[in-house]
């Protein structure tokens, strides 16, 4: 406000504009909303960091060439270090996700959790050639952070993509699918991928409607089918043409590569 | 078959979870159907305020209070079901209907209804979020436990709807020959506007809606100006 108004005799005029009687109420609202937005921001940042770290772990794990064996120490050390750093990030946002806020900020933390799911389920598969359960995955998160069924499922969808890459890279570099059907009860990656595909197709998400699982599942189902088919095509190529080609030849994946590069 | 890869229970449990969630959503939707119907009823009663002189408002208020009482019953049914799940898991299903009830309560209170034990009914008053919570019989701004409650955002959204409604009422008051009420509304809305201005809002629906308050302020100012220009503003003694 500009200067003080005065009457003709110099006396101060009453300040005619009274403050709104609702200010104390709105000040309280402001404080509450500020806290909420700050929390939200912190969680979004953490989710981004967790996503980035998980992607790096997955990248490292893609260098593994064995199945159903311990991860080679060099790679395991890298992933261990990254996983520890990630745990710290999770622990840091535990206070923000306490009690009623766990579901309040679900959408903000969901991305990070799904990426994390992808990483730990990939690592679990490489060591055990099985699908990690929701309970086992939950244990790898701090106690108070919830792993929802939605995030678990969506994370596993993404796992299929990584398994596809793992399968194709292994075919390209070793001339064979990871895993083996030679022993009784043995399975290769393609058999496992097909199991996942069947299980997912059997999941009835029609009741989810437009929320959470419902809208993402359709898209991811398409991607998953494509992944499985890529591996099937690669195996076919291996069998039909692999015998005539030197090791290192990459099967024809028409949709996303140029001409195959021969290596000797 | 490759049952070694996937423990069959995994997908069974997932399906169970999905089906249970669907059940809860269905139960909530049943209550919301009733609440929506009751909401329309309350709105239609309250809209009579635009064509009823202030002196004859009491029957409208009484009728509205009765309609609101029905809504409160539905809200309590909703609270019963909703409190069995995390609040923020399903709250987007009911928030619009809850805001409608809160708006009805705020408007009825402003018109002079919703008298409470420790607060007599008088026109032009704003019910606080706590008072609305008391009327609805639900907690407000709940932080220490996870149960159905009224949020600050819902209260603020309903306030904005109240402002829009009062802007319309200001116009219609003049039509009814009531030249004092627009002044009352003008001061009230300006006071609320000042409050909204100190909030740090982010880019969400609350921010977008609160941006429209200033247009209502202007609309009401124009009415007051029209009145004063024609010397129709009641002189205060």
Short mmCIF file of C-alpha atoms in Angstrom, two decimals, chain B residues 11 18 33 35 49 66 73 92 96 98 103 106 111 113 118 128 143 148 162 170 175 188 191 194 228:
data_model
loop_
_atom_site.label_atom_id
_atom_site.label_comp_id
_atom_site.label_asym_id
_atom_site.label_seq_id
_atom_site.Cartn_x
_atom_site.Cartn_y
_atom_site.Cartn_z
CA UNK B 11 -1.20 -65.51 -11.42
CA UNK B 18 -7.95 -57.84 -9.56
CA UNK B 33 -25.62 -43.67 -7.97
CA UNK B 35 -25.64 -39.94 -3.97
CA UNK B 49 -32.90 -19.29 -4.10
CA UNK B 66 -33.65 -32.17 4.50
CA UNK B 73 -26.55 -40.64 5.04
CA UNK B 92 -11.14 -40.41 -7.65
CA UNK B 96 -16.90 -35.19 -7.73
CA UNK B 98 -18.44 -35.35 -2.49
CA UNK B 103 -21.07 -27.15 -2.21
CA UNK B 106 -21.77 -24.27 1.84
CA UNK B 111 -28.19 -18.52 2.59
CA UNK B 113 -29.26 -22.48 6.93
CA UNK B 118 -22.31 -23.63 18.71
CA UNK B 128 -15.26 -23.85 7.72
CA UNK B 143 -3.16 -37.53 8.19
CA UNK B 148 -12.46 -41.86 4.39
CA UNK B 162 -19.85 -21.37 -4.33
CA UNK B 170 -25.88 -11.33 -7.26
CA UNK B 175 -33.83 -8.72 -10.43
CA UNK B 188 -17.54 -12.00 0.63
CA UNK B 191 -12.36 -11.83 0.82
CA UNK B 194 -7.68 -12.69 -1.36
CA UNK B 228 -24.29 2.77 -7.23
#
